[in-house]
Every structure is written in C-alpha cells, then in structure tokens.
Short mmCIF file of C-alpha atoms in Angstrom, two decimals:
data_model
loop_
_atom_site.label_atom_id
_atom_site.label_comp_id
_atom_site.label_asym_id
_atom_site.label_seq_id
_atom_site.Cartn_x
_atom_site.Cartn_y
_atom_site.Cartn_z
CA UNK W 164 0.00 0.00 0.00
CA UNK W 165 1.27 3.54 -1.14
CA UNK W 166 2.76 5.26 2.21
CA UNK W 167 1.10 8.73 1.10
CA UNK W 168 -2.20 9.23 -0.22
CA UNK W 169 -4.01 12.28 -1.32
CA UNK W 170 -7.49 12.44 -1.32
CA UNK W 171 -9.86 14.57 -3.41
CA UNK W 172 -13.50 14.55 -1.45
CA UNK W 173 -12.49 13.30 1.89
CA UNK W 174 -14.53 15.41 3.68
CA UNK W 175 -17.35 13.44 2.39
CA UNK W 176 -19.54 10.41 3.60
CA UNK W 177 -17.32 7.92 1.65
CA UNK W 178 -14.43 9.85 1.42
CA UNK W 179 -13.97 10.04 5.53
CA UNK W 180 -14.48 6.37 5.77
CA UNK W 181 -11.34 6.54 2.97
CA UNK W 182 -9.19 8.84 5.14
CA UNK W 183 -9.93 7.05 8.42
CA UNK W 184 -8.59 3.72 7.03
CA UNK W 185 -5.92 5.34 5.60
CA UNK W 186 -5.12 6.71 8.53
CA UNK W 187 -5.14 3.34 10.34
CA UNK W 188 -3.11 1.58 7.97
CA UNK W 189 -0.31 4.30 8.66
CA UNK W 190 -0.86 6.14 5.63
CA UNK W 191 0.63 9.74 5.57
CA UNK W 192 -2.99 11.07 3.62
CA UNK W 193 -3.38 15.07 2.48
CA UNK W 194 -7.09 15.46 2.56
CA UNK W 195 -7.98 18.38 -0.15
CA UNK W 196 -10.66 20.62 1.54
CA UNK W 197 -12.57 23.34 0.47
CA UNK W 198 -12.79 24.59 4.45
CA UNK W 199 -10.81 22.27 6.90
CA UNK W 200 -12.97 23.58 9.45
CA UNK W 201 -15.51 21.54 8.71
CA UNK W 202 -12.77 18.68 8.70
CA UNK W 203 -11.23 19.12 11.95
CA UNK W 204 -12.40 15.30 13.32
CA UNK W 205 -10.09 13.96 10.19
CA UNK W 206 -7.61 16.39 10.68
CA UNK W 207 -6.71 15.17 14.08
CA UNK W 208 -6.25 11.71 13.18
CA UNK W 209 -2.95 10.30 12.69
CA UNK W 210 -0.81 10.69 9.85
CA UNK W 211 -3.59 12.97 8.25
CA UNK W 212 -3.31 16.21 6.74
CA UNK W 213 -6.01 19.08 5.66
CA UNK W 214 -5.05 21.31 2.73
CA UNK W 215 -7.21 24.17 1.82
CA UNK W 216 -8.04 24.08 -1.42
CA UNK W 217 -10.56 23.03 -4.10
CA UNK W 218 -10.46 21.47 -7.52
CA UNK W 219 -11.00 23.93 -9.56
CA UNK W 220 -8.11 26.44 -8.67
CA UNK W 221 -5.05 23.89 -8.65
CA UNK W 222 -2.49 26.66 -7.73
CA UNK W 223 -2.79 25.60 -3.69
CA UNK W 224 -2.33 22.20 -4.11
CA UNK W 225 -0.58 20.97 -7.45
CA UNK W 226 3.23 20.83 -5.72
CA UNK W 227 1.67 19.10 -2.71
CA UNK W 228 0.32 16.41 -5.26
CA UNK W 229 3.94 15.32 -6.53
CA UNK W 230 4.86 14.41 -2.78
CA UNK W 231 2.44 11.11 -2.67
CA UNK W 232 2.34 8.06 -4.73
CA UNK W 233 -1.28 7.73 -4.78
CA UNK W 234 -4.09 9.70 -5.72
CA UNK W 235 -7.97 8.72 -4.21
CA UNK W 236 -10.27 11.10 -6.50
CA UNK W 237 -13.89 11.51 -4.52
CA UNK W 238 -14.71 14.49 -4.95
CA UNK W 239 -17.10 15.96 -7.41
CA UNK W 240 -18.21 19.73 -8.19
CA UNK W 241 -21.52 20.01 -6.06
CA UNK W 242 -24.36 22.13 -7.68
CA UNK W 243 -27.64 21.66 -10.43
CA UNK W 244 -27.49 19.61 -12.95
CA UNK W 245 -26.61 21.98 -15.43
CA UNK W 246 -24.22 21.17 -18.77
CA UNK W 247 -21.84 23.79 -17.33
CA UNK W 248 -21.79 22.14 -13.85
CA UNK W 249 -20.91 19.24 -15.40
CA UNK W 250 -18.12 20.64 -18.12
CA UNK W 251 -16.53 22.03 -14.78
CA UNK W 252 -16.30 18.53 -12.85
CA UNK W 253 -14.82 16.65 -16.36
CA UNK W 254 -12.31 19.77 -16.31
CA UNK W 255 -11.24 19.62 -12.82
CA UNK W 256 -10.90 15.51 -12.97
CA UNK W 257 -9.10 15.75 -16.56
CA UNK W 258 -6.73 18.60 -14.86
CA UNK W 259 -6.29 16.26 -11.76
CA UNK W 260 -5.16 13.25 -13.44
CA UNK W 261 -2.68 15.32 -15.25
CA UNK W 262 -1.23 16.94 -12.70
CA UNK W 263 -1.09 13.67 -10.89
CA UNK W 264 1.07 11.94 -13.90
CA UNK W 265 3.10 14.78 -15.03
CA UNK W 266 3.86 14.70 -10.61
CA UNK W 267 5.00 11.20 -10.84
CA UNK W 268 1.80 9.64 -8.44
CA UNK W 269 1.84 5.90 -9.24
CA UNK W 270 -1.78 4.96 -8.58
CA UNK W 271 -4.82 6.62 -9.20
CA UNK W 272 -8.30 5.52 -7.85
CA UNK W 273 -11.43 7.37 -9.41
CA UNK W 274 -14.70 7.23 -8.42
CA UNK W 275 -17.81 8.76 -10.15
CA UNK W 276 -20.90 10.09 -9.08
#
C-alpha cells in the first residue's frame, strides 16, 4: 500500500471512511478541503493532513500532489445539474489526473458520481 495518499472529497460520507482507514493503515494522507474547518475530526487523526483548497483552482495544491504516490479522487463539483456544472467537474478531474502523472503519483483511484 502507497505510504502517502491524497485524497480529493475526503470530507465526504465515503471519502472520511477513505481517510480514516488510511489513517489506520499508517498512511501519511493530504485530505484536499474546500474549508478544513468543517474537517477538523479527520484532521486530528494520525498521519492525516487538511489542505485548503478546491479542484478547480489547482495553484494551492498541485506541488503538494507530486509528494504522494497515490491519488484517491472523490470528490465531485456540487451544484444543479446543469451542462456547465458538469463541463466544470470533467475539467477539474481531466486537470487532476494530469497533474497527478506529469507529478509522478503511481496509482490513481477514481470514483464517479
């Protein structure tokens, strides 16, 4: 199992479960947050880290990306339904996974919503 782990939508129902086992397997994990205050449970566990950040401005978090060999993608852009709405989430994911091989991460696990 990859030693550090960066998670996209850990904040979230699944995504704490994620972080939480990471944590317990001794993972180093950076958990990207749009407000770590709501995150401050996860951010006390072991091992775990909260970054402020969100996916569509990847200026915060990018370099942090190249320092973890795996990549847990959860997140998704929250909002209506809307053709735009959903143009944004492919954008973010496509600028993600990108970032994530041009930064040398290893393994990538996606989920969709």
């Amino acid at each position: 199992m990859p030693q550090r782990v960066f998670v996209t939508g850990g904040t979230g129902f699944v995504g704490a479960h994620v972080v939480r086992a990471l944590s317990e397997a001794d993972c180093r994990v950076t958990v990207l947050a749009r407000d770590p205050r709501h995150a401050t449970a996860l951010g006390a566990l072991p091992g775990v880290t909260l970054l402020p950040g969100d996916l569509e401005d990847p200026a915060p978090w990018s370099a942090a990306l190249a320092a973890h060999e795996a990549c847990v993608h959860l997140a998704l852009i929250w909002g209506d339904a809307s053709d735009d709405l959903k143009l944004a989430d492919l954008h973010a994911c496509v600028r993600l996974f990108t970032l994530a091989a041009e930064s040398g991460v290893e393994h990538l696990i996606y989920t969709s919503s």
